[in-house]
Amino acid sequence: MRFTDREIALFASIGIALYDQQIHPGAAEMLEDAEIAMRHAKRSGGNRIEVFRPAMRAQRSDRVTLETDMRRALERSEIKVFFQPIVRLEDRTIAGFEALLRWDHPRLGRLEPSEFIPVAEQTGLIVDLGLLALERTARELAAWQRALAVDPPIFASVNISSRQLLRHDLLRDVKSVLMRNDIIKGSLKLELTESLVMENPEYAAQMLMRLKELGAGLSLDDFGTGYSSLAYLQRFPFDTVKIDRSFIKQSGKGARPIILRSIIALAQDLGLDVVAEGAETEQDAIELYQLGCGYAQGYAFGRPISARDARRLVGAAPEAA
Ligand code: C2E
Ligand code: MG
Ligand code: MG
């Protein structure tokens, strides 16, 4: 569908409830079941039809509570931004950090992004979470850069979801974050996945161009999980490519070095910095370095840590209380 000059993709998720005298005393109960089935359809990827099954009820209560919990969590600062080091393989120094969300839920304990980002994306709360990550990361990055005068400067990258990219407000948010924090141009990088960019390449290209003009860096996340080629993606103004950890994990198999080597070589020819995700062992780090990969991120170099620990690691002053 076209709306003015924008291409908009519309999908429908449909939930069906079948009348059952036992469990449906009235129309309201039936509607509720249909809604549960509809939400189930959305959660299973959308653009589909689901018929209500009683088992869906249990799942629904989880999701609905998670959603209300999340609004409260934002107010109470239960959702935090953690930072995982990205290391320069040449000398093993910290080149930057990736911001990753963690939720310390009062009842469920620490939740990983995979447990709450999908709900946040469906409810729109991802916009608030994204802004939290952006603002917090910019503030920390400014503190790291005050402490470390290195060339190239220490950088930070923040994940951006498709819902954020589709809003023009992202430009305004990035602009205001860059204005309010003293950050070296290009060192606050936005991470976008290949699938996100390919959803609407023309629109994405325009947005990326404008983000770059504002002074943001652009990093292509999880590269290799989609079907697009680096040569194609080179039309977008990325400065960094992150190779998905599935390529690094296949340790010992003969094909790994061949594919990895060609991705790395092509990225270099295209003038992109290369970060390998999921370097878990010293052996991974050595092999990646030998293949010409510039940077790596993974358990071999450290798991995501709190903002406070990250400051300590780079020798930055702790945040004033
Ligand atoms: P991602 O952007 O690809 O982030 C890398 C993920 O790999 C992180 O998972 C990280 O903890 C994990 N990882 C790092 N090193 C290793 C390793 O050596 N081995 C293994 N097995 N895993 C490693 P995490 O923190 O669970 O985040 C998962 C995904 O959630 C992220 O994938 C990203 O897509 C999303 N995410 C996290 N924070 C945000 C955010 O602020 N906004 C948005 N939109 N998405 C976010
Ligand atoms: Mg990422
Ligand atoms: Mg990734």
Short mmCIF file of C-alpha atoms and ligand atoms in Angstrom, two decimals:
data_model
loop_
_atom_site.label_atom_id
_atom_site.label_comp_id
_atom_site.label_asym_id
_atom_site.label_seq_id
_atom_site.Cartn_x
_atom_site.Cartn_y
_atom_site.Cartn_z
CA MET A 1 0.00 0.00 0.00
CA ARG A 2 1.18 3.54 -0.70
CA PHE A 3 0.56 6.47 1.60
CA THR A 4 1.68 9.77 0.13
CA ASP A 5 5.23 8.88 -0.94
CA ARG A 6 5.73 6.11 1.60
CA GLU A 7 5.37 2.39 1.01
CA ILE A 8 3.48 0.76 3.90
CA ALA A 9 3.18 -3.00 4.37
CA LEU A 10 -0.06 -4.08 6.03
CA PHE A 11 -0.57 -7.45 7.70
CA ALA A 12 -3.57 -8.87 9.51
CA SER A 13 -3.57 -11.21 12.49
CA ILE A 14 -6.87 -12.93 13.14
CA GLY A 15 -8.08 -14.78 16.24
CA ILE A 16 -11.10 -17.08 16.18
CA ALA A 17 -13.11 -18.36 19.15
CA LEU A 18 -15.66 -21.16 18.75
CA TYR A 19 -18.77 -20.93 20.88
CA ASP A 20 -18.82 -23.34 23.78
CA GLN A 21 -21.74 -23.18 26.20
CA GLN A 22 -19.54 -24.41 29.06
CA ILE A 23 -16.91 -21.71 28.93
CA HIS A 24 -18.80 -18.87 27.26
CA PRO A 25 -21.61 -17.58 29.45
CA GLY A 26 -21.79 -14.44 27.33
CA ALA A 27 -20.44 -12.57 24.33
CA ALA A 28 -17.75 -10.83 26.40
CA GLU A 29 -16.04 -14.13 27.26
CA MET A 30 -16.08 -15.19 23.63
CA LEU A 31 -14.57 -11.92 22.52
CA GLU A 32 -11.89 -12.26 25.12
CA ASP A 33 -10.92 -15.71 23.83
CA ALA A 34 -10.86 -14.42 20.27
CA GLU A 35 -8.55 -11.65 21.39
CA ILE A 36 -6.26 -14.10 23.12
CA ALA A 37 -6.07 -16.12 19.90
CA MET A 38 -5.40 -12.95 17.92
CA ARG A 39 -2.55 -11.98 20.24
CA HIS A 40 -1.21 -15.48 19.91
CA ALA A 41 -1.23 -15.06 16.12
CA LYS A 42 0.70 -11.81 16.47
CA ARG A 43 3.21 -13.33 18.79
CA SER A 44 3.80 -16.22 16.42
CA GLY A 45 5.01 -13.81 13.80
CA GLY A 46 1.78 -12.12 12.70
CA ASN A 47 -0.03 -12.24 9.38
CA ARG A 48 -1.83 -15.46 10.33
CA ILE A 49 -5.01 -16.94 11.77
CA GLU A 50 -5.22 -18.76 15.10
CA VAL A 51 -8.14 -20.61 16.66
CA PHE A 52 -8.46 -20.26 20.43
CA ARG A 53 -7.21 -23.15 22.57
CA PRO A 54 -7.49 -23.08 26.38
CA ALA A 55 -3.70 -23.48 26.67
CA MET A 56 -3.33 -20.01 25.21
CA ARG A 57 -4.78 -18.55 28.38
CA ALA A 58 -1.75 -19.38 30.49
CA GLN A 59 0.62 -17.85 27.94
CA ARG A 60 -1.51 -14.76 27.75
CA SER A 61 -1.34 -14.04 31.44
CA ASP A 62 2.46 -14.21 31.20
CA ARG A 63 2.59 -11.78 28.40
CA VAL A 64 0.08 -9.35 29.74
CA THR A 65 1.77 -9.20 33.11
CA LEU A 66 5.13 -8.80 31.43
CA GLU A 67 3.72 -5.87 29.52
CA THR A 68 2.34 -4.08 32.59
CA ASP A 69 5.45 -5.01 34.53
CA MET A 70 7.56 -3.44 31.82
CA ARG A 71 5.86 -0.06 32.06
CA ARG A 72 6.46 -0.08 35.78
CA ALA A 73 10.00 -1.35 35.33
CA LEU A 74 10.86 1.64 33.18
CA GLU A 75 9.65 4.01 35.86
CA ARG A 76 11.52 2.15 38.57
CA SER A 77 14.72 1.74 36.58
CA GLU A 78 14.65 -2.05 36.75
CA ILE A 79 15.75 -2.16 33.12
CA LYS A 80 19.41 -1.35 32.80
CA VAL A 81 21.93 -0.92 30.06
CA PHE A 82 24.92 -3.25 30.23
CA PHE A 83 28.06 -3.00 28.15
CA GLN A 84 30.05 -5.76 26.49
CA PRO A 85 33.61 -4.99 25.44
CA ILE A 86 34.65 -5.06 21.80
CA VAL A 87 38.35 -5.71 21.57
CA ARG A 88 40.94 -4.73 18.96
CA LEU A 89 42.57 -8.04 18.06
CA GLU A 90 45.93 -6.56 17.16
CA ASP A 91 46.78 -5.47 20.69
CA ARG A 92 43.79 -6.75 22.69
CA THR A 93 42.84 -3.28 23.88
CA ILE A 94 39.22 -2.25 24.37
CA ALA A 95 38.05 -0.48 21.23
CA GLY A 96 34.47 0.03 22.35
CA PHE A 97 31.38 -1.51 23.92
CA GLU A 98 27.99 -2.73 22.75
CA ALA A 99 25.01 -1.65 24.86
CA LEU A 100 22.75 -4.59 25.81
CA LEU A 101 19.61 -4.38 27.92
CA ARG A 102 19.07 -6.37 31.11
CA TRP A 103 15.92 -6.40 33.21
CA ASP A 104 16.18 -7.14 36.91
CA HIS A 105 12.61 -8.26 37.43
CA PRO A 106 11.55 -8.22 41.10
CA ARG A 107 9.88 -11.65 40.84
CA LEU A 108 11.44 -13.37 37.83
CA GLY A 109 15.04 -12.37 38.38
CA ARG A 110 17.33 -11.18 35.61
CA LEU A 111 15.72 -11.33 32.17
CA GLU A 112 17.66 -11.41 28.92
CA PRO A 113 16.57 -9.34 25.92
CA SER A 114 15.16 -12.42 24.16
CA GLU A 115 12.64 -12.71 26.99
CA PHE A 116 11.30 -9.17 26.82
CA ILE A 117 12.35 -7.42 23.58
CA PRO A 118 9.72 -9.29 21.49
CA VAL A 119 6.96 -8.15 23.88
CA ALA A 120 8.39 -4.64 23.86
CA GLU A 121 8.35 -4.63 20.06
CA GLN A 122 4.73 -5.72 19.91
CA THR A 123 3.52 -3.20 22.46
CA GLY A 124 5.55 -0.30 21.19
CA LEU A 125 7.47 -0.06 24.46
CA ILE A 126 10.60 -0.77 22.44
CA VAL A 127 10.60 2.92 21.58
CA ASP A 128 11.02 3.82 25.25
CA LEU A 129 13.57 1.05 25.78
CA GLY A 130 15.49 2.18 22.72
CA LEU A 131 15.60 5.74 23.94
CA LEU A 132 16.79 4.58 27.34
CA ALA A 133 19.61 2.61 25.70
CA LEU A 134 20.53 5.50 23.44
CA GLU A 135 20.64 8.10 26.20
CA ARG A 136 22.43 5.97 28.71
CA THR A 137 25.00 4.84 26.18
CA ALA A 138 25.71 8.38 25.02
CA ARG A 139 26.26 9.49 28.59
CA GLU A 140 28.65 6.62 29.32
CA LEU A 141 30.50 7.06 26.03
CA ALA A 142 31.12 10.72 26.84
CA ALA A 143 32.57 9.68 30.21
CA TRP A 144 34.85 7.05 28.62
CA GLN A 145 36.07 9.56 26.06
CA ARG A 146 36.81 12.13 28.78
CA ALA A 147 39.03 9.53 30.44
CA LEU A 148 40.68 8.06 27.36
CA ALA A 149 42.35 10.18 24.73
CA VAL A 150 43.00 7.49 22.13
CA ASP A 151 42.98 7.51 18.37
CA PRO A 152 40.72 6.13 16.98
CA PRO A 153 38.42 7.07 19.87
CA ILE A 154 36.62 4.53 22.02
CA PHE A 155 33.15 3.86 20.57
CA ALA A 156 29.80 2.52 21.72
CA SER A 157 27.11 0.79 19.73
CA VAL A 158 23.39 0.66 20.41
CA ASN A 159 20.89 -1.77 18.87
CA ILE A 160 18.03 -0.23 16.93
CA SER A 161 14.81 -2.14 16.25
CA SER A 162 12.70 -1.81 13.14
CA ARG A 163 9.97 -0.03 15.04
CA GLN A 164 12.45 2.68 15.93
CA LEU A 165 13.81 3.01 12.43
CA LEU A 166 10.31 3.42 11.04
CA ARG A 167 9.71 6.50 13.16
CA HIS A 168 11.11 9.77 12.04
CA ASP A 169 11.51 10.62 15.73
CA LEU A 170 14.64 8.50 15.69
CA LEU A 171 16.40 11.30 13.82
CA ARG A 172 15.29 13.81 16.42
CA ASP A 173 16.32 11.53 19.30
CA VAL A 174 19.76 10.81 17.85
CA LYS A 175 20.30 14.48 17.12
CA SER A 176 19.36 15.57 20.64
CA VAL A 177 21.46 12.84 22.27
CA LEU A 178 24.48 13.88 20.21
CA MET A 179 23.91 17.52 21.03
CA ARG A 180 23.58 16.97 24.76
CA ASN A 181 26.66 14.77 25.11
CA ASP A 182 30.22 15.56 24.17
CA ILE A 183 30.94 12.68 21.83
CA ILE A 184 33.44 12.37 19.00
CA LYS A 185 31.73 12.24 15.59
CA GLY A 186 30.98 8.73 14.37
CA SER A 187 31.82 7.07 17.67
CA LEU A 188 28.21 6.49 18.74
CA LYS A 189 27.19 3.69 16.40
CA LEU A 190 23.72 2.43 15.69
CA GLU A 191 23.47 -1.32 15.08
CA LEU A 192 20.92 -2.45 12.55
CA THR A 193 20.38 -5.92 11.22
CA GLU A 194 20.47 -6.92 7.62
CA SER A 195 16.82 -8.09 7.72
CA LEU A 196 15.73 -4.74 9.10
CA VAL A 197 17.44 -2.89 6.28
CA MET A 198 16.12 -5.29 3.65
CA GLU A 199 12.51 -4.91 4.84
CA ASN A 200 12.40 -1.60 3.06
CA PRO A 201 15.75 -0.86 1.44
CA GLU A 202 14.88 2.50 -0.07
CA TYR A 203 13.45 3.93 3.09
CA ALA A 204 16.27 2.45 5.17
CA ALA A 205 18.89 3.93 2.85
CA GLN A 206 17.39 7.39 3.29
CA MET A 207 17.16 7.10 7.05
CA LEU A 208 20.70 5.77 7.33
CA MET A 209 22.03 8.61 5.21
CA ARG A 210 20.38 11.14 7.47
CA LEU A 211 21.55 9.41 10.64
CA LYS A 212 25.06 9.46 9.29
CA GLU A 213 24.80 13.15 8.47
CA LEU A 214 23.82 13.77 12.07
CA GLY A 215 27.15 12.26 13.12
CA ALA A 216 26.11 8.72 14.10
CA GLY A 217 28.18 5.69 13.11
CA LEU A 218 26.40 2.76 11.48
CA SER A 219 27.05 -0.87 12.14
CA LEU A 220 25.54 -3.82 10.30
CA ASP A 221 24.59 -6.40 12.96
CA ASP A 222 24.34 -10.20 12.66
CA PHE A 223 25.76 -10.16 9.15
CA GLY A 224 25.38 -13.44 7.31
CA THR A 225 22.05 -14.50 8.82
CA GLY A 226 20.03 -13.10 5.92
CA TYR A 227 20.29 -13.58 2.20
CA SER A 228 21.82 -10.35 1.14
CA SER A 229 25.37 -9.86 0.01
CA LEU A 230 27.89 -7.47 1.41
CA ALA A 231 28.33 -6.05 -2.06
CA TYR A 232 24.66 -5.07 -2.06
CA LEU A 233 24.71 -3.79 1.50
CA GLN A 234 27.64 -1.62 0.61
CA ARG A 235 25.12 0.77 -0.95
CA PHE A 236 24.13 1.68 2.59
CA PRO A 237 26.41 4.00 4.51
CA PHE A 238 27.64 1.44 7.08
CA ASP A 239 31.12 1.85 8.51
CA THR A 240 31.23 -1.42 10.43
CA VAL A 241 30.04 -4.95 9.80
CA LYS A 242 29.48 -7.43 12.62
CA ILE A 243 29.79 -11.04 11.54
CA ASP A 244 27.15 -13.22 13.16
CA ARG A 245 28.41 -15.62 15.76
CA SER A 246 27.08 -18.64 13.86
CA PHE A 247 30.11 -18.27 11.56
CA ILE A 248 32.53 -18.22 14.45
CA LYS A 249 30.94 -21.15 16.28
CA GLN A 250 31.62 -23.75 13.63
CA SER A 251 35.07 -24.27 15.05
CA GLY A 252 37.05 -27.13 13.57
CA LYS A 253 34.92 -27.46 10.45
CA GLY A 254 36.83 -26.89 7.26
CA ALA A 255 34.37 -24.44 5.73
CA ARG A 256 34.67 -21.89 8.46
CA PRO A 257 37.92 -20.23 7.51
CA ILE A 258 36.95 -20.07 3.85
CA ILE A 259 33.65 -18.25 4.37
CA LEU A 260 34.99 -16.12 7.18
CA ARG A 261 38.06 -15.20 5.22
CA SER A 262 36.07 -14.07 2.23
CA ILE A 263 33.60 -12.02 4.29
CA ILE A 264 36.51 -10.35 6.08
CA ALA A 265 38.44 -9.71 2.87
CA LEU A 266 35.42 -8.25 1.10
CA ALA A 267 34.54 -6.05 4.08
CA GLN A 268 38.07 -4.72 4.11
CA ASP A 269 38.01 -4.04 0.38
CA LEU A 270 34.82 -2.10 0.93
CA GLY A 271 36.52 -0.07 3.64
CA LEU A 272 34.42 -1.47 6.50
CA ASP A 273 35.64 -2.28 9.99
CA VAL A 274 34.95 -5.90 10.88
CA VAL A 275 33.78 -7.11 14.30
CA ALA A 276 33.37 -10.84 14.89
CA GLU A 277 30.58 -11.67 17.33
CA GLY A 278 30.69 -14.62 19.70
CA ALA A 279 34.44 -15.15 20.06
CA GLU A 280 34.26 -17.55 22.99
CA THR A 281 37.76 -18.98 23.21
CA GLU A 282 41.36 -17.89 22.87
CA GLN A 283 41.57 -20.14 19.81
CA ASP A 284 38.70 -18.20 18.19
CA ALA A 285 40.52 -14.94 18.88
CA ILE A 286 43.77 -16.19 17.36
CA GLU A 287 42.10 -17.58 14.25
CA LEU A 288 40.08 -14.42 13.73
CA TYR A 289 43.19 -12.31 13.98
CA GLN A 290 44.98 -14.55 11.49
CA LEU A 291 42.07 -14.17 9.09
CA GLY A 292 42.50 -10.41 9.20
CA CYS A 293 39.54 -9.58 11.39
CA GLY A 294 40.09 -6.29 13.20
CA TYR A 295 37.80 -6.60 16.20
CA ALA A 296 36.05 -9.24 18.24
CA GLN A 297 33.35 -9.40 20.87
CA GLY A 298 32.56 -12.44 22.95
CA TYR A 299 32.96 -14.34 26.17
CA ALA A 300 36.69 -14.71 25.46
CA PHE A 301 36.97 -10.98 26.24
CA GLY A 302 34.18 -10.51 28.71
CA ARG A 303 30.45 -10.69 29.17
CA PRO A 304 28.20 -7.65 29.35
CA ILE A 305 28.94 -5.64 32.52
CA SER A 306 27.22 -2.79 34.35
CA ALA A 307 27.84 0.84 33.42
CA ARG A 308 29.75 1.23 36.65
CA ASP A 309 32.07 -1.68 35.90
CA ALA A 310 32.61 -0.45 32.35
CA ARG A 311 33.70 2.94 33.68
CA ARG A 312 36.08 1.23 36.04
CA LEU A 313 37.49 -0.85 33.19
CA VAL A 314 38.37 2.17 31.08
CA GLY A 315 39.48 4.28 34.04
CA ALA A 316 36.63 6.77 33.79
CA ALA A 317 35.36 8.68 36.80
CA PRO A 318 32.37 7.08 38.51
CA GLU A 319 29.05 8.77 37.97
CA ALA A 320 28.29 11.56 40.42
CA ALA A 321 25.54 10.49 42.79
P1 C2E B 1 23.01 -8.72 19.33
O1 C2E B 1 22.88 -7.27 19.05
O2 C2E B 1 23.51 -9.56 18.22
O3 C2E B 1 23.92 -8.83 20.62
C1 C2E B 1 24.87 -9.84 20.80
C2 C2E B 1 24.34 -10.92 21.69
O4 C2E B 1 25.31 -11.97 21.77
C3 C2E B 1 24.13 -10.47 23.14
O5 C2E B 1 23.02 -11.19 23.64
C4 C2E B 1 25.40 -10.93 23.81
O6 C2E B 1 25.28 -11.07 25.22
C5 C2E B 1 25.62 -12.25 23.12
N1 C2E B 1 27.01 -12.69 23.17
C6 C2E B 1 28.11 -11.92 23.25
N2 C2E B 1 29.23 -12.66 23.24
C7 C2E B 1 28.85 -13.96 23.16
C8 C2E B 1 29.55 -15.19 23.10
O7 C2E B 1 30.78 -15.26 23.14
N3 C2E B 1 28.80 -16.32 23.00
C9 C2E B 1 27.45 -16.28 22.95
N4 C2E B 1 26.78 -17.44 22.85
N5 C2E B 1 26.74 -15.12 22.99
C10 C2E B 1 27.43 -13.97 23.09
P2 C2E B 1 21.90 -10.51 24.51
O8 C2E B 1 22.48 -9.47 25.41
O9 C2E B 1 21.07 -11.60 25.07
O10 C2E B 1 21.06 -9.73 23.41
C11 C2E B 1 20.35 -10.43 22.42
C12 C2E B 1 19.79 -9.52 21.38
O11 C2E B 1 18.81 -8.65 21.93
C13 C2E B 1 20.83 -8.60 20.77
O12 C2E B 1 21.57 -9.30 19.80
C14 C2E B 1 19.95 -7.53 20.19
O13 C2E B 1 19.43 -7.91 18.95
C15 C2E B 1 18.80 -7.47 21.19
N6 C2E B 1 19.00 -6.30 22.06
C16 C2E B 1 19.76 -6.14 23.17
N7 C2E B 1 19.69 -4.88 23.65
C17 C2E B 1 18.86 -4.21 22.80
C18 C2E B 1 18.38 -2.84 22.72
O14 C2E B 1 18.74 -1.96 23.51
N8 C2E B 1 17.52 -2.55 21.71
C19 C2E B 1 17.14 -3.47 20.78
N9 C2E B 1 16.30 -3.10 19.81
N10 C2E B 1 17.58 -4.74 20.80
C20 C2E B 1 18.42 -5.11 21.80
MG MG B 2 23.93 -5.88 18.34
MG MG B 3 24.61 -9.28 16.74
#
